[in-house]
Amino acid sequence: MQIWLNDCLVDAAAAGVALDGWPDGEGIFETIKTENGEIFELGRHMRRAIDAAVQKKIKLPDEELIRTAISQLMLAESHAVGRLRLLFSRDRFVAVHQFYEDITKPAKL
């Protein structure tokens, strides 16, 4: 599986991202539905991420890098119905796009 890490696409295993697609770490997480290459409510999710970044004093990557990351990732890992996960932290930016599956087990935080 290809993921976006900081400034380029990399293999998820080499980047230390779990097989379930959840990037480890502390930061701001957004999970967004995708369908046939369309991203639902990206603006709303990014406004929420920006608000959280201000509160947590985390500098987000510039908009062009985020758009490039999402675009390249969606091409590399395309799914009819998908789940786009974004992690913004103090030391990295991770984006993962996976096939959407209903979650059957509770998340462990």
Short mmCIF file of N, CA and C in Angstrom, two decimals:
data_model
loop_
_atom_site.label_atom_id
_atom_site.label_comp_id
_atom_site.label_asym_id
_atom_site.label_seq_id
_atom_site.Cartn_x
_atom_site.Cartn_y
_atom_site.Cartn_z
N MET A 1 0.86 -1.18 0.00
CA MET A 1 0.00 0.00 0.00
C MET A 1 0.90 1.23 0.00
N GLN A 2 0.57 2.18 -0.85
CA GLN A 2 1.28 3.45 -0.91
C GLN A 2 0.60 4.46 0.01
N ILE A 3 1.40 5.26 0.70
CA ILE A 3 0.89 6.34 1.54
C ILE A 3 1.69 7.59 1.23
N TRP A 4 1.19 8.72 1.65
CA TRP A 4 1.94 9.97 1.55
C TRP A 4 2.59 10.22 2.90
N LEU A 5 3.90 10.47 2.89
CA LEU A 5 4.63 10.78 4.12
C LEU A 5 5.44 12.05 3.89
N ASN A 6 5.06 13.10 4.56
CA ASN A 6 5.70 14.41 4.52
C ASN A 6 5.67 15.07 3.14
N ASP A 7 6.44 14.54 2.17
CA ASP A 7 6.50 15.22 0.88
C ASP A 7 6.52 14.28 -0.32
N CYS A 8 6.22 12.97 -0.10
CA CYS A 8 6.20 12.06 -1.25
C CYS A 8 5.46 10.77 -0.90
N LEU A 9 5.13 10.01 -1.94
CA LEU A 9 4.53 8.69 -1.77
C LEU A 9 5.60 7.69 -1.37
N VAL A 10 5.28 6.83 -0.42
CA VAL A 10 6.19 5.78 0.03
C VAL A 10 5.38 4.52 0.32
N ASP A 11 6.07 3.40 0.45
CA ASP A 11 5.42 2.16 0.84
C ASP A 11 5.06 2.23 2.32
N ALA A 12 3.85 1.87 2.68
CA ALA A 12 3.38 1.98 4.06
C ALA A 12 4.24 1.19 5.03
N ALA A 13 4.67 0.00 4.63
CA ALA A 13 5.48 -0.83 5.53
C ALA A 13 6.80 -0.14 5.86
N ALA A 14 7.41 0.52 4.90
CA ALA A 14 8.68 1.21 5.12
C ALA A 14 8.50 2.43 6.01
N ALA A 15 7.29 2.99 6.04
CA ALA A 15 7.02 4.20 6.82
C ALA A 15 6.52 3.90 8.22
N GLY A 16 6.30 2.62 8.53
CA GLY A 16 5.86 2.27 9.87
C GLY A 16 4.39 2.52 10.12
N VAL A 17 3.57 2.50 9.07
CA VAL A 17 2.13 2.67 9.23
C VAL A 17 1.50 1.28 9.35
N ALA A 18 0.63 1.12 10.32
CA ALA A 18 -0.01 -0.17 10.57
C ALA A 18 -0.80 -0.65 9.35
N LEU A 19 -0.97 -1.95 9.25
CA LEU A 19 -1.70 -2.53 8.12
C LEU A 19 -3.14 -2.06 8.05
N ASP A 20 -3.70 -1.63 9.19
CA ASP A 20 -5.08 -1.14 9.16
C ASP A 20 -5.15 0.31 8.68
N GLY A 21 -4.00 0.91 8.36
CA GLY A 21 -3.98 2.25 7.80
C GLY A 21 -3.98 3.38 8.79
N TRP A 22 -3.97 3.07 10.07
CA TRP A 22 -3.94 4.13 11.08
C TRP A 22 -2.51 4.53 11.32
N PRO A 23 -2.15 5.77 10.98
CA PRO A 23 -0.80 6.22 11.33
C PRO A 23 -0.69 6.39 12.83
N ASP A 24 0.42 5.93 13.39
CA ASP A 24 0.67 6.08 14.82
C ASP A 24 1.13 7.51 15.09
N GLY A 25 0.86 7.96 16.28
CA GLY A 25 1.39 9.25 16.67
C GLY A 25 0.35 10.14 17.33
N GLU A 26 0.82 11.30 17.68
CA GLU A 26 -0.01 12.31 18.30
C GLU A 26 -0.17 13.45 17.31
N GLY A 27 -1.36 13.99 17.22
CA GLY A 27 -1.58 15.10 16.31
C GLY A 27 -3.05 15.28 15.98
N ILE A 28 -3.28 15.78 14.80
CA ILE A 28 -4.63 16.07 14.33
C ILE A 28 -4.97 15.03 13.27
N PHE A 29 -6.07 14.30 13.49
CA PHE A 29 -6.50 13.25 12.57
C PHE A 29 -7.82 13.66 11.92
N GLU A 30 -7.92 13.44 10.63
CA GLU A 30 -9.18 13.62 9.91
C GLU A 30 -9.41 12.35 9.09
N THR A 31 -10.63 11.85 9.09
CA THR A 31 -11.02 10.71 8.25
C THR A 31 -12.16 11.17 7.37
N ILE A 32 -12.00 10.99 6.05
CA ILE A 32 -12.92 11.58 5.07
C ILE A 32 -13.37 10.51 4.07
N LYS A 33 -14.64 10.46 3.81
CA LYS A 33 -15.19 9.52 2.83
C LYS A 33 -14.84 9.98 1.42
N THR A 34 -14.50 9.00 0.56
CA THR A 34 -14.29 9.28 -0.86
C THR A 34 -15.17 8.33 -1.66
N GLU A 35 -15.59 8.80 -2.82
CA GLU A 35 -16.39 7.96 -3.69
C GLU A 35 -16.07 8.32 -5.14
N ASN A 36 -15.58 7.33 -5.89
CA ASN A 36 -15.22 7.53 -7.30
C ASN A 36 -14.33 8.76 -7.49
N GLY A 37 -13.34 8.91 -6.64
CA GLY A 37 -12.39 10.00 -6.75
C GLY A 37 -12.83 11.32 -6.17
N GLU A 38 -14.07 11.40 -5.70
CA GLU A 38 -14.58 12.63 -5.09
C GLU A 38 -14.37 12.55 -3.58
N ILE A 39 -13.95 13.67 -2.99
CA ILE A 39 -13.71 13.74 -1.56
C ILE A 39 -14.84 14.54 -0.94
N PHE A 40 -15.51 13.95 0.05
CA PHE A 40 -16.66 14.60 0.66
C PHE A 40 -16.22 15.61 1.72
N GLU A 41 -16.71 16.82 1.57
CA GLU A 41 -16.54 17.87 2.59
C GLU A 41 -15.08 18.12 2.98
N LEU A 42 -14.18 18.13 1.99
CA LEU A 42 -12.78 18.38 2.29
C LEU A 42 -12.59 19.74 2.95
N GLY A 43 -13.27 20.76 2.46
CA GLY A 43 -13.15 22.10 3.04
C GLY A 43 -13.53 22.12 4.51
N ARG A 44 -14.61 21.45 4.84
CA ARG A 44 -15.07 21.40 6.24
C ARG A 44 -14.05 20.69 7.12
N HIS A 45 -13.50 19.58 6.62
CA HIS A 45 -12.50 18.84 7.39
C HIS A 45 -11.24 19.67 7.58
N MET A 46 -10.83 20.38 6.53
CA MET A 46 -9.61 21.19 6.64
C MET A 46 -9.82 22.39 7.57
N ARG A 47 -11.00 22.99 7.56
CA ARG A 47 -11.26 24.08 8.52
C ARG A 47 -11.15 23.57 9.96
N ARG A 48 -11.67 22.37 10.19
CA ARG A 48 -11.58 21.79 11.52
C ARG A 48 -10.12 21.50 11.88
N ALA A 49 -9.33 20.99 10.91
CA ALA A 49 -7.92 20.72 11.15
C ALA A 49 -7.15 22.01 11.43
N ILE A 50 -7.47 23.07 10.70
CA ILE A 50 -6.80 24.36 10.92
C ILE A 50 -7.11 24.88 12.31
N ASP A 51 -8.37 24.81 12.72
CA ASP A 51 -8.75 25.25 14.08
C ASP A 51 -7.99 24.46 15.14
N ALA A 52 -7.91 23.14 14.97
CA ALA A 52 -7.20 22.30 15.93
C ALA A 52 -5.71 22.61 15.93
N ALA A 53 -5.14 22.89 14.74
CA ALA A 53 -3.71 23.20 14.64
C ALA A 53 -3.38 24.48 15.41
N VAL A 54 -4.26 25.47 15.32
CA VAL A 54 -4.04 26.70 16.07
C VAL A 54 -4.05 26.41 17.56
N GLN A 55 -5.01 25.64 18.02
CA GLN A 55 -5.12 25.32 19.44
C GLN A 55 -3.93 24.50 19.93
N LYS A 56 -3.44 23.57 19.10
CA LYS A 56 -2.35 22.68 19.50
C LYS A 56 -0.97 23.21 19.11
N LYS A 57 -0.95 24.38 18.45
CA LYS A 57 0.31 24.99 18.01
C LYS A 57 1.09 24.06 17.07
N ILE A 58 0.36 23.47 16.13
CA ILE A 58 0.96 22.61 15.11
C ILE A 58 0.88 23.36 13.78
N LYS A 59 2.01 23.44 13.08
CA LYS A 59 2.03 24.10 11.78
C LYS A 59 1.65 23.08 10.71
N LEU A 60 0.57 23.37 9.99
CA LEU A 60 0.15 22.48 8.91
C LEU A 60 1.00 22.74 7.67
N PRO A 61 1.15 21.71 6.81
CA PRO A 61 1.81 21.94 5.52
C PRO A 61 1.01 22.95 4.72
N ASP A 62 1.64 23.57 3.73
CA ASP A 62 0.89 24.54 2.93
C ASP A 62 -0.17 23.83 2.09
N GLU A 63 -1.16 24.59 1.68
CA GLU A 63 -2.31 24.03 0.97
C GLU A 63 -1.90 23.30 -0.30
N GLU A 64 -0.92 23.82 -1.03
CA GLU A 64 -0.49 23.18 -2.27
C GLU A 64 0.06 21.78 -2.01
N LEU A 65 0.85 21.63 -0.95
CA LEU A 65 1.39 20.30 -0.62
C LEU A 65 0.27 19.35 -0.23
N ILE A 66 -0.68 19.80 0.53
CA ILE A 66 -1.80 18.94 0.94
C ILE A 66 -2.59 18.50 -0.28
N ARG A 67 -2.88 19.44 -1.18
CA ARG A 67 -3.63 19.09 -2.39
C ARG A 67 -2.85 18.11 -3.27
N THR A 68 -1.54 18.35 -3.41
CA THR A 68 -0.69 17.44 -4.20
C THR A 68 -0.69 16.05 -3.58
N ALA A 69 -0.54 15.98 -2.27
CA ALA A 69 -0.52 14.70 -1.56
C ALA A 69 -1.82 13.93 -1.81
N ILE A 70 -2.93 14.60 -1.62
CA ILE A 70 -4.23 13.94 -1.79
C ILE A 70 -4.41 13.49 -3.23
N SER A 71 -4.09 14.34 -4.19
CA SER A 71 -4.25 14.01 -5.60
C SER A 71 -3.41 12.80 -5.99
N GLN A 72 -2.13 12.80 -5.64
CA GLN A 72 -1.24 11.69 -5.99
C GLN A 72 -1.64 10.40 -5.28
N LEU A 73 -2.04 10.53 -4.03
CA LEU A 73 -2.46 9.37 -3.26
C LEU A 73 -3.73 8.75 -3.84
N MET A 74 -4.68 9.59 -4.22
CA MET A 74 -5.93 9.09 -4.79
C MET A 74 -5.68 8.35 -6.11
N LEU A 75 -4.68 8.78 -6.88
CA LEU A 75 -4.32 8.08 -8.11
C LEU A 75 -3.61 6.76 -7.81
N ALA A 76 -2.71 6.78 -6.85
CA ALA A 76 -1.93 5.58 -6.51
C ALA A 76 -2.77 4.52 -5.82
N GLU A 77 -3.72 4.95 -5.01
CA GLU A 77 -4.57 4.03 -4.23
C GLU A 77 -6.03 4.38 -4.49
N SER A 78 -6.50 4.11 -5.70
CA SER A 78 -7.88 4.47 -6.03
C SER A 78 -8.86 3.37 -5.59
N HIS A 79 -10.00 3.81 -5.09
CA HIS A 79 -11.05 2.90 -4.63
C HIS A 79 -12.40 3.52 -4.97
N ALA A 80 -13.36 2.67 -5.37
CA ALA A 80 -14.70 3.18 -5.69
C ALA A 80 -15.29 3.89 -4.48
N VAL A 81 -15.18 3.28 -3.32
CA VAL A 81 -15.59 3.91 -2.06
C VAL A 81 -14.39 3.77 -1.13
N GLY A 82 -13.91 4.90 -0.65
CA GLY A 82 -12.70 4.85 0.16
C GLY A 82 -12.78 5.69 1.41
N ARG A 83 -11.69 5.58 2.17
CA ARG A 83 -11.54 6.31 3.42
C ARG A 83 -10.17 6.99 3.35
N LEU A 84 -10.18 8.31 3.31
CA LEU A 84 -8.95 9.10 3.30
C LEU A 84 -8.65 9.52 4.72
N ARG A 85 -7.47 9.15 5.21
CA ARG A 85 -7.07 9.51 6.57
C ARG A 85 -5.89 10.46 6.49
N LEU A 86 -5.98 11.57 7.21
CA LEU A 86 -4.92 12.56 7.26
C LEU A 86 -4.43 12.70 8.70
N LEU A 87 -3.13 12.76 8.88
CA LEU A 87 -2.52 13.02 10.18
C LEU A 87 -1.57 14.20 10.02
N PHE A 88 -1.79 15.21 10.83
CA PHE A 88 -0.90 16.36 10.88
C PHE A 88 -0.30 16.37 12.28
N SER A 89 1.02 16.31 12.38
CA SER A 89 1.67 16.38 13.68
C SER A 89 2.83 17.37 13.60
N ARG A 90 3.53 17.53 14.70
CA ARG A 90 4.65 18.47 14.72
C ARG A 90 5.79 18.06 13.80
N ASP A 91 5.93 16.74 13.57
CA ASP A 91 7.08 16.30 12.78
C ASP A 91 6.74 15.56 11.49
N ARG A 92 5.45 15.37 11.20
CA ARG A 92 5.13 14.69 9.94
C ARG A 92 3.69 14.92 9.50
N PHE A 93 3.51 14.68 8.21
CA PHE A 93 2.20 14.74 7.57
C PHE A 93 2.02 13.40 6.87
N VAL A 94 0.97 12.67 7.26
CA VAL A 94 0.70 11.35 6.68
C VAL A 94 -0.70 11.36 6.08
N ALA A 95 -0.81 10.80 4.88
CA ALA A 95 -2.12 10.62 4.25
C ALA A 95 -2.22 9.17 3.78
N VAL A 96 -3.35 8.53 4.06
CA VAL A 96 -3.60 7.14 3.70
C VAL A 96 -4.97 7.07 3.03
N HIS A 97 -5.07 6.35 1.90
CA HIS A 97 -6.37 6.15 1.26
C HIS A 97 -6.59 4.65 1.10
N GLN A 98 -7.68 4.16 1.70
CA GLN A 98 -7.98 2.73 1.68
C GLN A 98 -9.40 2.49 1.22
N PHE A 99 -9.64 1.25 0.81
CA PHE A 99 -10.98 0.79 0.51
C PHE A 99 -11.81 0.91 1.79
N TYR A 100 -13.01 1.42 1.67
CA TYR A 100 -13.88 1.55 2.84
C TYR A 100 -14.47 0.20 3.20
N GLU A 101 -14.33 -0.14 4.47
CA GLU A 101 -14.99 -1.32 5.03
C GLU A 101 -15.69 -0.87 6.30
N ASP A 102 -16.87 -1.44 6.56
CA ASP A 102 -17.53 -1.13 7.83
C ASP A 102 -16.62 -1.56 8.97
N ILE A 103 -16.52 -0.73 9.98
CA ILE A 103 -15.71 -1.04 11.14
C ILE A 103 -16.52 -1.97 12.04
N THR A 104 -15.96 -3.11 12.34
CA THR A 104 -16.68 -4.09 13.16
C THR A 104 -16.12 -4.22 14.56
N LYS A 105 -14.92 -3.67 14.78
CA LYS A 105 -14.30 -3.69 16.11
C LYS A 105 -14.15 -2.27 16.60
N PRO A 106 -14.32 -2.04 17.88
CA PRO A 106 -14.14 -0.67 18.40
C PRO A 106 -12.67 -0.24 18.29
N ALA A 107 -12.47 1.06 18.15
CA ALA A 107 -11.11 1.59 18.09
C ALA A 107 -10.47 1.54 19.47
N LYS A 108 -9.17 1.33 19.49
CA LYS A 108 -8.41 1.34 20.74
C LYS A 108 -7.60 2.61 20.76
N LEU A 109 -7.87 3.44 21.73
CA LEU A 109 -7.16 4.71 21.83
C LEU A 109 -6.20 4.71 22.99
#
